[in-house]
Each structure stands twice: as C-alpha cells, then as structure tokens.
Coordinates of C-alpha atoms (C1' of nucleotides) in Angstrom, one line a residue:
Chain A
X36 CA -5.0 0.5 3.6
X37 CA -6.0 -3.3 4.1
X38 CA -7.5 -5.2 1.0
X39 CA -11.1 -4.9 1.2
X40 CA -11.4 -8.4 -0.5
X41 CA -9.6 -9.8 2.4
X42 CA -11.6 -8.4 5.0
X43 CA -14.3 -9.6 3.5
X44 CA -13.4 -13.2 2.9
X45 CA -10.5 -13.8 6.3
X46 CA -12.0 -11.3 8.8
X47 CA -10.2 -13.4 11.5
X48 CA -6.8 -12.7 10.2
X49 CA -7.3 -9.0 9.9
X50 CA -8.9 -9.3 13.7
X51 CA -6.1 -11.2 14.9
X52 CA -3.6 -8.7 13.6
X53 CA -4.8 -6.2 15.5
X54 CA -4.8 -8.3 18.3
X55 CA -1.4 -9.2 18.2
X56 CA -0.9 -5.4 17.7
X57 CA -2.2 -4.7 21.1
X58 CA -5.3 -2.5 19.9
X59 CA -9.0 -3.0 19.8
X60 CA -10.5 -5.8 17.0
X61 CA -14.3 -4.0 16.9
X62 CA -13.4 -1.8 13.6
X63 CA -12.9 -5.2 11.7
X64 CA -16.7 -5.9 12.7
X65 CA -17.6 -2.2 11.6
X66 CA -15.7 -2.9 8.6
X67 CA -17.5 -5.9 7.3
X68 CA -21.2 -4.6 8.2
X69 CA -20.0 -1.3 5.9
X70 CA -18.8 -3.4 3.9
X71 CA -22.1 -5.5 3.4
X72 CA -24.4 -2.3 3.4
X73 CA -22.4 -0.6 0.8
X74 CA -22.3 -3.5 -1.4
X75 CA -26.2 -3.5 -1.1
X76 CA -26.7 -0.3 -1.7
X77 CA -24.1 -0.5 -5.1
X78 CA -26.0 -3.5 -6.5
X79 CA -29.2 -1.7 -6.0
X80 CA -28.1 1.2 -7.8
X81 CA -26.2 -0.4 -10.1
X82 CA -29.9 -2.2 -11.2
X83 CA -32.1 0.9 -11.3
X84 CA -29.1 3.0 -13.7
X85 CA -29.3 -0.1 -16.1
X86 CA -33.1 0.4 -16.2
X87 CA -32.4 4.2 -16.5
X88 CA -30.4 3.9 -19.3
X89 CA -32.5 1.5 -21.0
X90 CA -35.1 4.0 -21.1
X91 CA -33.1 5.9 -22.3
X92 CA -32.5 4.1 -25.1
X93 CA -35.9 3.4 -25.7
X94 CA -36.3 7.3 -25.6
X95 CA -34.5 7.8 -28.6
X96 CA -36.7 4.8 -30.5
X97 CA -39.7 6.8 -29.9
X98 CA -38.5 9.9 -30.8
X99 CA -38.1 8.2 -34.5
X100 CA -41.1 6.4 -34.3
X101 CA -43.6 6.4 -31.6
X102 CA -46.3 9.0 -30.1
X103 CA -46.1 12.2 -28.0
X104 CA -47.5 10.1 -25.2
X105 CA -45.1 7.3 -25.3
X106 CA -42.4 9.9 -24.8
X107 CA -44.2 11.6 -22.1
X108 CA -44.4 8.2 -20.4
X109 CA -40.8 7.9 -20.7
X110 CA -40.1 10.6 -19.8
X111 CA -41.5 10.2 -16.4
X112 CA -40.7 6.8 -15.5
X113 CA -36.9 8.1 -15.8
X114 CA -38.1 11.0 -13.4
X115 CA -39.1 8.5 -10.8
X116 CA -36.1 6.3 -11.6
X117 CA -33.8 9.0 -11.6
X118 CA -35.0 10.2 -7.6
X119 CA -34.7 6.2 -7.0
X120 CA -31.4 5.8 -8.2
X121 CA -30.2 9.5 -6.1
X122 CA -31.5 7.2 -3.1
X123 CA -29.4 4.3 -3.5
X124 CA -26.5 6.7 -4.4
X125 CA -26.2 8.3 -1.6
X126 CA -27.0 5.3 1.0
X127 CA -23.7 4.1 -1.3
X128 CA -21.9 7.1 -0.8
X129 CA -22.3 7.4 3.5
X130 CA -21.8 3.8 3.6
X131 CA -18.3 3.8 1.7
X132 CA -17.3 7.0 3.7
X133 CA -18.0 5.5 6.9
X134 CA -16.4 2.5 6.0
X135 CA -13.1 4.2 4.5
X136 CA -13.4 6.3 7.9
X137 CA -13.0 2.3 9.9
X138 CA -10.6 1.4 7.1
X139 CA -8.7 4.5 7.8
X140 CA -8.0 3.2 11.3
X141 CA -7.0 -0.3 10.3
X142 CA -3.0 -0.6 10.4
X143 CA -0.8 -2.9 7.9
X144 CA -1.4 -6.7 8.5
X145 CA 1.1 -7.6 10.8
X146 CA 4.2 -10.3 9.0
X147 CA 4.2 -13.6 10.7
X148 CA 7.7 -13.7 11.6
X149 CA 7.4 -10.7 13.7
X150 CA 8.1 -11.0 17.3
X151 CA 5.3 -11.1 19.9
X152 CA 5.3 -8.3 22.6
X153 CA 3.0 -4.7 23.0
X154 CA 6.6 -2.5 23.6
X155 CA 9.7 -2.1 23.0
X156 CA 11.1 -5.1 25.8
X157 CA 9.7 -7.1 23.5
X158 CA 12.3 -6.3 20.2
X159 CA 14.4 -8.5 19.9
X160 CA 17.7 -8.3 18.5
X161 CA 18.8 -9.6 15.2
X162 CA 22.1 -8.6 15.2
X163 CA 25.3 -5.8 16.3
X164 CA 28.6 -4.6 16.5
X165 CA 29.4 -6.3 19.4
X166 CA 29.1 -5.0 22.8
X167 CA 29.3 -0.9 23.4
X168 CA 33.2 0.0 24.1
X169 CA 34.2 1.1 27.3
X170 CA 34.7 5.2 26.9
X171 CA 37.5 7.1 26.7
X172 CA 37.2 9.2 29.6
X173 CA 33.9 10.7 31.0
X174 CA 31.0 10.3 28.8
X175 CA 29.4 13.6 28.0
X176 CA 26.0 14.2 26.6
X177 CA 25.6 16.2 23.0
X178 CA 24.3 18.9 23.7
X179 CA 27.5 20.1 26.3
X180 CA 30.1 18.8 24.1
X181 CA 28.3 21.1 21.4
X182 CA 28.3 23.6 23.4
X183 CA 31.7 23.4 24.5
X184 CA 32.8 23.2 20.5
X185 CA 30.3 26.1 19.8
X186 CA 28.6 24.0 16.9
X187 CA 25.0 23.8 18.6
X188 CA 22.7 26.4 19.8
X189 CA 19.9 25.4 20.9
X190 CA 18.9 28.6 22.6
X191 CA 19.1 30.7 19.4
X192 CA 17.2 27.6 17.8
X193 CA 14.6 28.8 20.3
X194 CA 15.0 32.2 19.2
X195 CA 14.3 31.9 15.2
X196 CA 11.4 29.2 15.3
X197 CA 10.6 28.0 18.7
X198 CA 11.8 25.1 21.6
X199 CA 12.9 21.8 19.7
X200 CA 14.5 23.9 17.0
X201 CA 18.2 24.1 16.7
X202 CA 21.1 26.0 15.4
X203 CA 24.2 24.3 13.6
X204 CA 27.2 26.9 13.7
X205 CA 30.8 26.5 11.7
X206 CA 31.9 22.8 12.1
X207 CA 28.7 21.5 13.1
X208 CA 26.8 22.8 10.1
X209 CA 29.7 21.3 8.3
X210 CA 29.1 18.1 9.7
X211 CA 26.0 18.1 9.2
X212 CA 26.5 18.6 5.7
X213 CA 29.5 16.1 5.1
X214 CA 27.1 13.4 7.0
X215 CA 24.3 14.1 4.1
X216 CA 26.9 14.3 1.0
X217 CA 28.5 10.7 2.4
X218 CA 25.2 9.0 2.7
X219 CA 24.1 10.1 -0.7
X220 CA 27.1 9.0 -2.6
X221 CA 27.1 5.5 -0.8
X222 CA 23.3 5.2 -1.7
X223 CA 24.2 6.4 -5.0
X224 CA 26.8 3.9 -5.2
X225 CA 24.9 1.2 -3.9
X226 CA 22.4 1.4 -6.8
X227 CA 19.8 4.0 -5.4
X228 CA 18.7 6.8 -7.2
X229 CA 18.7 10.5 -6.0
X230 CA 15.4 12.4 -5.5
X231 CA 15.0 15.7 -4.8
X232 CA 11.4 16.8 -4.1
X233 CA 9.5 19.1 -3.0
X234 CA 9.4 19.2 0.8
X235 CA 5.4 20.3 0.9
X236 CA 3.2 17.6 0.0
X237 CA -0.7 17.5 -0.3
X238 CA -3.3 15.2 1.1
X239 CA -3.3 12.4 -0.9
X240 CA 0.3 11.9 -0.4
X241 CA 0.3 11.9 3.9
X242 CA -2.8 9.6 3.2
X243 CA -1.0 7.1 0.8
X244 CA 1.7 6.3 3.1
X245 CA -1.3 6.4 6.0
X246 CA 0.8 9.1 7.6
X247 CA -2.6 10.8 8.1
X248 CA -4.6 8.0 9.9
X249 CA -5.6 8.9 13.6
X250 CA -2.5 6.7 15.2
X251 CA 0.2 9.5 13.5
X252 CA -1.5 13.3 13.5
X253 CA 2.3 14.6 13.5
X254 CA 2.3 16.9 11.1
X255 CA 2.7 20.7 10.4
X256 CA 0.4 22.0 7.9
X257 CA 0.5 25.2 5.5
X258 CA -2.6 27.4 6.4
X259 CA -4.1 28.7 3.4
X260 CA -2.6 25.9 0.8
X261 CA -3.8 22.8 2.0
X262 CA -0.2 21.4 2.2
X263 CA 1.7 19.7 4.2
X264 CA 5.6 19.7 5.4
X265 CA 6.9 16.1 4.8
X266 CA 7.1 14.5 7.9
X267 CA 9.7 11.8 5.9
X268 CA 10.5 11.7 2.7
X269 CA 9.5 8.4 3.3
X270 CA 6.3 10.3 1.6
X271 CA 7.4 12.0 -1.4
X272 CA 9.9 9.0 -2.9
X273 CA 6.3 6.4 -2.1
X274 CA 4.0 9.0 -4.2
X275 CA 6.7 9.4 -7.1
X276 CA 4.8 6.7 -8.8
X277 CA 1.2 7.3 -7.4
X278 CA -1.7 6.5 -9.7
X279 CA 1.1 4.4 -12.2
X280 CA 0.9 1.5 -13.4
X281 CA 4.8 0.2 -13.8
X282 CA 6.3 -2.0 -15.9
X283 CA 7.4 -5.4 -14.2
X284 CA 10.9 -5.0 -15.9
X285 CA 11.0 -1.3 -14.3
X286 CA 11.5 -3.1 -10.8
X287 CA 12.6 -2.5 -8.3
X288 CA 12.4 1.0 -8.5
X289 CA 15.2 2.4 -5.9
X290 CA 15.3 5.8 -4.4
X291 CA 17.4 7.6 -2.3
X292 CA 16.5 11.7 -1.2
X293 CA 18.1 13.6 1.3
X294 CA 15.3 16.4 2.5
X295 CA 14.4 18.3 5.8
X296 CA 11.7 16.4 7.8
X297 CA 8.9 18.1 10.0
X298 CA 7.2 16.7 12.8
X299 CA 5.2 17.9 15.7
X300 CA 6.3 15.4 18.0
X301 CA 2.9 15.8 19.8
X302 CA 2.8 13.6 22.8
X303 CA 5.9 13.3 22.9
X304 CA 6.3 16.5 25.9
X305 CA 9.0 16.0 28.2
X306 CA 11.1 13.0 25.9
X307 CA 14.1 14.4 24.6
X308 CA 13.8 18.2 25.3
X309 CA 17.4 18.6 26.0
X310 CA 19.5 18.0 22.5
X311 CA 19.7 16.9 18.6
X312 CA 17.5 13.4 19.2
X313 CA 13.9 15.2 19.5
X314 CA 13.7 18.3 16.9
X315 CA 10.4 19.9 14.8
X316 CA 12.8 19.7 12.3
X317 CA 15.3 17.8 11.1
X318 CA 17.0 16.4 8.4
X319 CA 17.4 12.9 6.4
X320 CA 18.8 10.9 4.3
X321 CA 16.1 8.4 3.2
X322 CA 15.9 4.8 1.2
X323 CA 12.3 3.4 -0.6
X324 CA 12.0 0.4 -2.5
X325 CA 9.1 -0.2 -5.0
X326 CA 9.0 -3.6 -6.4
X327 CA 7.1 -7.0 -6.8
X328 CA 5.7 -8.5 -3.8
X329 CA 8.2 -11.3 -4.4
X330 CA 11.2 -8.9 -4.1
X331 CA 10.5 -7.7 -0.7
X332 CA 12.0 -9.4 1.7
X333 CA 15.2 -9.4 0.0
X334 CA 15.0 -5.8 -0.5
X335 CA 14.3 -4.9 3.2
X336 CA 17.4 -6.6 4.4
X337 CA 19.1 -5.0 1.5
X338 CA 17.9 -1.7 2.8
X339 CA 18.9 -2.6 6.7
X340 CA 22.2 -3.6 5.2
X341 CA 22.8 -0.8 3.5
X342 CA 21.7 1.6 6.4
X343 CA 24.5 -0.8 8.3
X344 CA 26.7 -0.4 6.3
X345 CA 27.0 3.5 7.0
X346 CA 27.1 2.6 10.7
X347 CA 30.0 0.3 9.9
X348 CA 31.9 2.5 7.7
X349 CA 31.7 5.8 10.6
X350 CA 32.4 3.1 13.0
X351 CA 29.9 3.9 15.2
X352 CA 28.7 0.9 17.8
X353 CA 25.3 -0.2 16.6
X354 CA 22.7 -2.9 17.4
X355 CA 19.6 -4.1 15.1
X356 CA 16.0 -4.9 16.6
X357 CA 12.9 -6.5 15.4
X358 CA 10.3 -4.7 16.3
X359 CA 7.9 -6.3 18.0
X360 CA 4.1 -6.6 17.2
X361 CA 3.1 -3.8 19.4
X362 CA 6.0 -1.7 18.5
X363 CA 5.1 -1.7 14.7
X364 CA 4.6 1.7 12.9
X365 CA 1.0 1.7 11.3
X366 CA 1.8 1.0 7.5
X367 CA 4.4 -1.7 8.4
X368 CA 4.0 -5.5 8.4
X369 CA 7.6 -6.1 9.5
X370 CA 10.3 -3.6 10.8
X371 CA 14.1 -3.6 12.0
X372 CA 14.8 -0.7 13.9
X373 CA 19.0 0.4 13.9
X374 CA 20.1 1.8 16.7
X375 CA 23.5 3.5 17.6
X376 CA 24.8 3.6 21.3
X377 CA 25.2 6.9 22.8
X378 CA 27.8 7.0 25.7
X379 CA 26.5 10.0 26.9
X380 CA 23.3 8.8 27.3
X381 CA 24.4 4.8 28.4
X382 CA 21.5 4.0 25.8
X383 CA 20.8 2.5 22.2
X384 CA 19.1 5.2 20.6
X385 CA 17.3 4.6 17.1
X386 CA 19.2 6.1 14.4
X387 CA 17.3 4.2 11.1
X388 CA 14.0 2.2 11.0
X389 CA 13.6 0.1 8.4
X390 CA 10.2 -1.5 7.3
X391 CA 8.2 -3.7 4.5
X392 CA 4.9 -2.2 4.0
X393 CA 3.5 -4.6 1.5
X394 CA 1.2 -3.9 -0.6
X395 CA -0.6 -1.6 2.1
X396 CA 0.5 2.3 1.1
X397 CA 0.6 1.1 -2.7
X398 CA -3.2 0.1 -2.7
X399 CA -3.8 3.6 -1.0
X400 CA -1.4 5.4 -3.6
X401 CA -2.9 3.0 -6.4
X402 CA 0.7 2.3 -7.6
X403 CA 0.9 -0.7 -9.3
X404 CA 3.1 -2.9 -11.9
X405 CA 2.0 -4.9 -14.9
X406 CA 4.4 -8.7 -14.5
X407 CA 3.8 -9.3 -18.1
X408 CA 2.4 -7.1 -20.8
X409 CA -1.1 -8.4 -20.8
X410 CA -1.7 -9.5 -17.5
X411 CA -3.6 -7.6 -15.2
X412 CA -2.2 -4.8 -12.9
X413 CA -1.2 -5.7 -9.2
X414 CA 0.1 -3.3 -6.4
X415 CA 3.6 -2.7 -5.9
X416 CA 5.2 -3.7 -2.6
X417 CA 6.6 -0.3 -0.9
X418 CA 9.9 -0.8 1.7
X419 CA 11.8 2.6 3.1
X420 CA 14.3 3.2 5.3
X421 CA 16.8 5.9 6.7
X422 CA 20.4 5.4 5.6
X423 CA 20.4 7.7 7.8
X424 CA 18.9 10.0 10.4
X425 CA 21.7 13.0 9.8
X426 CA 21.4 15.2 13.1
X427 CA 20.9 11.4 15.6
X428 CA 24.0 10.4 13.7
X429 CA 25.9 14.0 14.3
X430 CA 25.0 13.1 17.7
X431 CA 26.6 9.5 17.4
X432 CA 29.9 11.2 16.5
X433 CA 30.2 13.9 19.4
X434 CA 29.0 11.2 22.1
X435 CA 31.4 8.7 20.2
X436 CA 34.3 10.3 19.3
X437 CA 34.8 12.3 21.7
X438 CA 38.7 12.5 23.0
X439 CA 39.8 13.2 26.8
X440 CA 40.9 16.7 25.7
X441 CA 37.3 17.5 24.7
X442 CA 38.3 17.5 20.8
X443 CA 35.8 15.5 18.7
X444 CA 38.2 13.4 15.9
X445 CA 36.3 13.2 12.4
X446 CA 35.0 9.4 11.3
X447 CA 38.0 8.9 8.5
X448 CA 35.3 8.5 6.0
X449 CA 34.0 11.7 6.5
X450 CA 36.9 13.7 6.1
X451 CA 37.1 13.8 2.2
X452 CA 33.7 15.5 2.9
X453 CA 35.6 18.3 5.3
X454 CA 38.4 19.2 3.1
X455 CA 40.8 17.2 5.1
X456 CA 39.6 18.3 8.8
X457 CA 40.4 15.4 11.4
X458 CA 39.1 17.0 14.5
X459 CA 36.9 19.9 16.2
X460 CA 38.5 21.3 18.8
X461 CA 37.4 23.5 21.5
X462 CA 38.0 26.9 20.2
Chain B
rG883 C1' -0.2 39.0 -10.1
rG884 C1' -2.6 40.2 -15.5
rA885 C1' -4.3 38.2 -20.5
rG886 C1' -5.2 34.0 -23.4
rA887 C1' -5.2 28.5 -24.9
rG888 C1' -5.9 23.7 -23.4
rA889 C1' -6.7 18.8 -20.4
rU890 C1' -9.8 12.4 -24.3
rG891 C1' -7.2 5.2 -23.7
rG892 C1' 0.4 3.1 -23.1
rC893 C1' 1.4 7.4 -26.8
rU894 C1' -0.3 10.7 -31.0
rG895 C1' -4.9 12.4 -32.0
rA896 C1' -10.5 12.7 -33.9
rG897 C1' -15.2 13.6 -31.7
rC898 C1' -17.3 18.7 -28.8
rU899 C1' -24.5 21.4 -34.3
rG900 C1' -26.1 16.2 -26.9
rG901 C1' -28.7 9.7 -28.3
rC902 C1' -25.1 1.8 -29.7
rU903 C1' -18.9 6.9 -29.0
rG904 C1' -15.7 3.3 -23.5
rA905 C1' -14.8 6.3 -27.3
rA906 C1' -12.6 6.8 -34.8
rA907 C1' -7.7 6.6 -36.9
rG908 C1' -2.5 5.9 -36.5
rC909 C1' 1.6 4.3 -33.5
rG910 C1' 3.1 1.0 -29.8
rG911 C1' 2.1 -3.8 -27.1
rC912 C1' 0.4 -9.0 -27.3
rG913 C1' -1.0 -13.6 -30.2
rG914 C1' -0.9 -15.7 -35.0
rU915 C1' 0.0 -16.5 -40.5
rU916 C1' 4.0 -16.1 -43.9
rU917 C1' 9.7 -16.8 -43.6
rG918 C1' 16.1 -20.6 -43.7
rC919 C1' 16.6 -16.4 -39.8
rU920 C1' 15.5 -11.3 -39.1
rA921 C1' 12.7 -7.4 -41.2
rA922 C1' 8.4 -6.3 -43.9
rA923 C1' 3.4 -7.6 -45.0
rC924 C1' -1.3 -9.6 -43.5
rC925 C1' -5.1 -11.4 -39.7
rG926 C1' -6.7 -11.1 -34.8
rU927 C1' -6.4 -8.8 -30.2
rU928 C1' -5.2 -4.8 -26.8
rA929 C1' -8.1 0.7 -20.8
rU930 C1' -9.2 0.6 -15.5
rA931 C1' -12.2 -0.2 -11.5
rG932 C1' -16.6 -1.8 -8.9
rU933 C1' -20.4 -5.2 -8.5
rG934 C1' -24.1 -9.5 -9.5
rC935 C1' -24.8 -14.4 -11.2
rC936 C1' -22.5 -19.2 -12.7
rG937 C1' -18.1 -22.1 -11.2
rU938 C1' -17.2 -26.7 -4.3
rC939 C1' -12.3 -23.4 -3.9
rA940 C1' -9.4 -21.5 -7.8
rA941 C1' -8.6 -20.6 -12.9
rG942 C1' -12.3 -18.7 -15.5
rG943 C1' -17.2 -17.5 -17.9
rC944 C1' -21.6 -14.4 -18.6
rG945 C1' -23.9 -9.7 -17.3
rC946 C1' -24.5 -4.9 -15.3
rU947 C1' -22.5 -0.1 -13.5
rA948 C1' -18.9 3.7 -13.5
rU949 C1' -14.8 6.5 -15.6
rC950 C1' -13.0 11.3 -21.7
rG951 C1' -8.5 16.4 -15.5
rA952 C1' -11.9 16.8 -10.5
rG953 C1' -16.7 18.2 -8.5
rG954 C1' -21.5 20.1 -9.3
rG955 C1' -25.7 21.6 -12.7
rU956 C1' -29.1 21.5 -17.2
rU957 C1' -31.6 17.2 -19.7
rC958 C1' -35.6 11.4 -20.5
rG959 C1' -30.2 11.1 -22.0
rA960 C1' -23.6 14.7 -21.4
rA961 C1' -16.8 13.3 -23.7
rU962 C1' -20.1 16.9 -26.1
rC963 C1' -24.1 22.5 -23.1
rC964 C1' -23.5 25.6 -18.2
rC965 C1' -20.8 26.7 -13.4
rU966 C1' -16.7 26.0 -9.8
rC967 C1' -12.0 24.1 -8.8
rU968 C1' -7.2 21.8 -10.1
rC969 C1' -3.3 21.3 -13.4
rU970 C1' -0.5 22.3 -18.1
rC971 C1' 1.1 25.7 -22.0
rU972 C1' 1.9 30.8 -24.3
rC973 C1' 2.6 36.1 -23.6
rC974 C1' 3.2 40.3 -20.0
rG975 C1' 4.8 41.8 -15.0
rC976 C1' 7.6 40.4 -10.6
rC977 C1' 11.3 37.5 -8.4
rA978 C1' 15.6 33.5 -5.8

RNA sequence: GGAGAGAUGGCUGAGCUGGCUGAAAGCGGCGGUUUGCUAAACCGUUAUAGUGCCGUCAAGGCGCUAUCGAGGGUUCGAAUCCCUCUCUCUCCGCCA
C-alpha cells in the first residue's frame, strides 16, 4: 500500500510511477477525490461526536442539578445528533472503502534507478558467471533425463493431485532434499534465522504483502476456513512481525524458511507444461529482511549475494538482471531477478528474484520500529528473496551436470548432504 | 469434539453496582536532581492512530475524534450491560 500522505501532497510522482510501470494513471485521480470526500466526511463527524459528547457531559450536570425538562431536552438533541453523526459515519465509511478498493490497485512506487522498459527486453543485466559453457554432449531437457534416471514422474504427479503436480522418486526426492538442507545451513551461516511456519495463512497476511491485489489472484484457498496456502513464504516470514512495533536495535531482523509454495499459475496455460519450472506446488528456500529504511539497499544486494553465492558454490552458470519498470512485481520498488542457464532449454531461466519493497507491505502489515526509545514509530523497510527456488535449481543440476553417458554427477557441495553419493546413474 | 475460565497501555495488574477512567498502582523506558564513578533515592515524563486550525515549507504548537481482543446492540452516555465471532488457558475425549 502507497502512503496516503503522499498521494495527497506529490500525486504526480505516484502518477508517474505507474506510468513508467506501463499501467493506467486514472486510479491516482480516484484516489485523491476519495481521499478529499473521506476526509470531509471524517471532519464532519469528527464535529458532531464532540457536540455529542458534550451533551453528554452536560447530561450528567443536570442529572445533579437541573429539571426533568432540561434532561428531556438533552436527551433529544443527542437523538437528532446521534442520527446526524450515523450519516457522516457511514458517508466516511463507503468513502474509505472505495478508496482502499483504488489503493488496493496501486503498486509499490517504482525506485529511480530502475531501468526503463514495459518487458522483460528491457532488464538489463547487472552482472554473471561469464558466458554459458559449451555442453558436454547433447543437451537434454529435465524432464527426459528424469525420466531416464527414474527420479521424476510427472504422470503419477497427474495421478495424486492433478496436471502441474509432480512426483520425486529415490535420488531425486534426495536431491531435492539435500538442495533444501544446503541452502538452509548457508543461510543459517550467513546470519539468517530459520523459520518454520505454518504453510496456511489468513487474509490479512496475502493482503500485507499485497499478494491479494487484483494484479496477483494466484492463490489456492481452504474452502470452509478462510485460509490460504502460502503462495511464498515470502508471506509468512513479512507477517512474523505484523502489528509490532520493533525496537531499532532489533534491526535488521533476518529470516530464512524453507516451506512448500502454492500457486495457481492462472494465465499462465500453455508456459511450462512439460517439466519441474511450472508446478502448483513447489518448494523454497526463502530470504526476508526487515530493517530501517536506511538499511535497505545494502541489505538487497546482501540478499542477491547471498542467493549468488549458492549459484557459485553448485557451480551452476548464472546471470543477474534488473528488472525493468514494467517487469516489476507489484509490492516491489526495485528488483534483481537470478537466473540460471538451462542447456536443455538454450535459455536463462529465473531461479531467485530478489526485491526491496520499502516501506509498502510494512505500512499494510503495520510493522514498524521505534529508532530511539521516545521517538515516534516509523514502518520497517521489507526486502525477500529466494536463496533458492529448490525444484528450478534440481532442474539446473540435471540440464547442467549431465555426463555423455546419461549419469548426472552431484554438485561437490552437495554430496555431504547425500551420504557421499557423486552421481545418479541410469538404473 | 464436550465442559469451564479469560482477553485492559512495553510488561504486571486494578476498574467491570454504566457518567472527567485513555484508563489507578507497580515495574520497565526516557529526561533531570543528587553523586568522585556506579548503584540507590527523589522529581518529572512516558500508548497508538486519524483529522482540523496555526506555522511560507519543515520542525513544532493548540484542539477535536477514535481505540480497553473484533464486530454489532441497549442507552442521552459503555472498558463496564446484552449478542455474535476470534483467540488464549484449564479439564475430558480423540489423534500424528
């Protein structure tokens, strides 16, 4: 959510964010009319409840002192208040939903070192490994070479839940599990604490993180519970703090949760259906940051970093973008996108995406830090990342490692994490 | 799933026979006095949000409004009475 202070006092900057962003400017315009009418409507009641409750003080005078008429006049000049007051109320009350409605549909102010451009042609690259090595042999995509292994099944994936649902078997389960035990102890090591929550989360906490605004209806939801599976735990580490007010020398507050993530993936028919890149489900390893606005840029190239560094260390070829205006996720103001190369697919494919959100989920989460003990609350800055995607980077190691004979060798790193295991071969 | 108890400010905890109670008291925090330093003692101060006016902006000042888990109701007036919901705790049952 956008600062309502600032829409009302720099409309133009709010309009040309959404500009830059490629999308419509008219909801700034709603905004500010709301905005205007709401405050109206507030003042007005604001004046009629002091009235009201200065009656009512003058009530209990005459109760003491004066006449049975005096109280009966009283009595029913707070009647005709109190219906005047209901009024202003609810003109107060459909003017702040409407306007939370428009506000709903505002996305993060876009950061002015972001690169211009409505799509992804437009990110540019920050940095990489160097260029993609030349394969070893015929590239294959994933999904054969897991077949030929016998570690993926997508078909019985199919069976259980339904398409976009998949089935790690004997090595490839290992893997899987290896992958999410090696992130967690680098995060861990890094300085990131580990989270485990729960994987349903209600309504306030999709809307914090403004995974519920109109630009992102991906989720699954609970019938009957009013819950919702976590598309990210992106969502649960944010809302760990919601409604806090932290302590400046708490900061940065740094979490690290590896959890299962949901998504419908609505719109996105026909991308992806063949493989790991695309699931319903799938799982994560995830980084979030809470900390002083003056923290945050450091901390989201800490957070890239360390989500490189896990490229680095499974020596996986990698390039990082800036996203470009158009490209930005909704609660972002800045965003680096890491993306591994997948020989099978002769493509970059994005394996982490790392972003600043400012103070735009914190003011909808109300989480916010005290600098000093007597100054006034501020929102907390929010950053998240993943560090990293575990079934994209599974993928990264069968299109990567890969050997002639159709044997997939096991990152080094890794193989603590598999009891010694340096390769699955074709059984 | 059944039965009961509860939810008040950073914390503990009064108030709950409805009317200066946004809320006692204690602790904690902050500022100060005292002190060679520290501690103790003493004094003062200490919720959040919204909004109006003043201030060229800002810092700030002066008001008003709301908030005692959430939402509704009764009443001239609700932390206090009634209803619904959520959550917490205790006991019983069931269960990974």
């Amino acid at each position: 959510m956008i600062d309502r202070n600032l829409l009302r006092e720099n409309p133009e900057r709010v309009r040309r964010s959404l500009l830059r962003r490629g999308l419509d400017a008219t909801p700034v315009d709603e905004a500010c009319a709301l905005d205007e009418r709401w405050r109206a409507a507030v003042t007005r009641a604001d004046r009629l409840k002091a009235e009201r409750n200065a009656l009512s003080a003058a009530f209990a005078q005459a109760k003491a002192s004066g006449t049975p008429a005096d109280l009966e006049r009283l009595r029913r000049r707070s009647n005709e208040l109190a219906a005047e007051v209901a009024a202003a109320e609810h003109e107060a009350r459909e003017a702040e939903r409407a306007l939370e409605q428009v506000l709903e549909q505002i996305p993060n102010l876009v950061a002015d070192e972001v690169p211009d451009g409505s799509g992804e042609e437009a990110n540019v690259q920050v940095r990489s490994s160097g260029p993609p090595p030349a394969p070893a042999g015929t590239p294959k995509p994933h999904w054969d070479i897991g077949e030929e292994l016998g570690i993926l099944d997508f078909e019985r994936g199919a069976r259980l839940a339904r398409s976009r649902f998949a089935v790690l078997v004997g090595a490839g389960a290992r893997l899987s599990r290896a992958l999410v035990d090696f992130f967690l102890a680098r995060n861990l090591a890094a300085g990131f604490t580990e989270i485990n929550p729960p994987i349903l989360v209600n309504r306030e906490s999709v809307a914090a993180t403004g995974h519920l605004s109109k630009f992102s209806d991906q989720m699954f939801s609970v019938d009957g519970a009013s819950l919702y599976l976590s598309p990210t735990a992106e969502v649960q580490l944010v809302n760990l703090h919601r409604d806090e007010i932290l302590a400046a020398s708490d900061l940065p507050k740094l979490y690290t949760a590896y959890t299962p993530c949901f998504r419908q993936e609505a719109g996105a028919a026909g991308k992806d259906t063949r493989g790991l890149i695309r699931q319903h489900q799938f799982e994560k390893v995830e980084l979030v940051a809470v900390c002083e606005p003056n923290q945050a840029a450091t901390l989201h190239e800490r957070i890239t970093a360390q989500a490189e560094s896990l490229l680095q260390a499974l020596g996986l070829p990698y390039r990082i973008m800036a996203l470009c205006a158009g490209d930005l996720g909704f609660a972002s103001r800045k965003t680096y996108d890491l993306e591994v190369w997948l020989p099978g697919q002769k493509a970059y494919r994005e394996i982490s995406s790392c972003s600043d959100c400012g103070d735009f989920q914190a003011r909808r989460a109300n989480l916010r830090f005290r600098s000093a003990p007597t100054a006034r609350p501020r929102f907390a800055h929010t950053l998240n990342g993943s560090a990293l995607a575990v079934g994209r980077t599974l993928v990264a190691i069968l299109e990567n490692y890969r050997q002639p004979d159709g044997s997939v060798v096991i990152p080094e790193v890794l193989r603590p994490y598999m009891q010694g295991l340096d390769a699955i071969r074709p059984a």
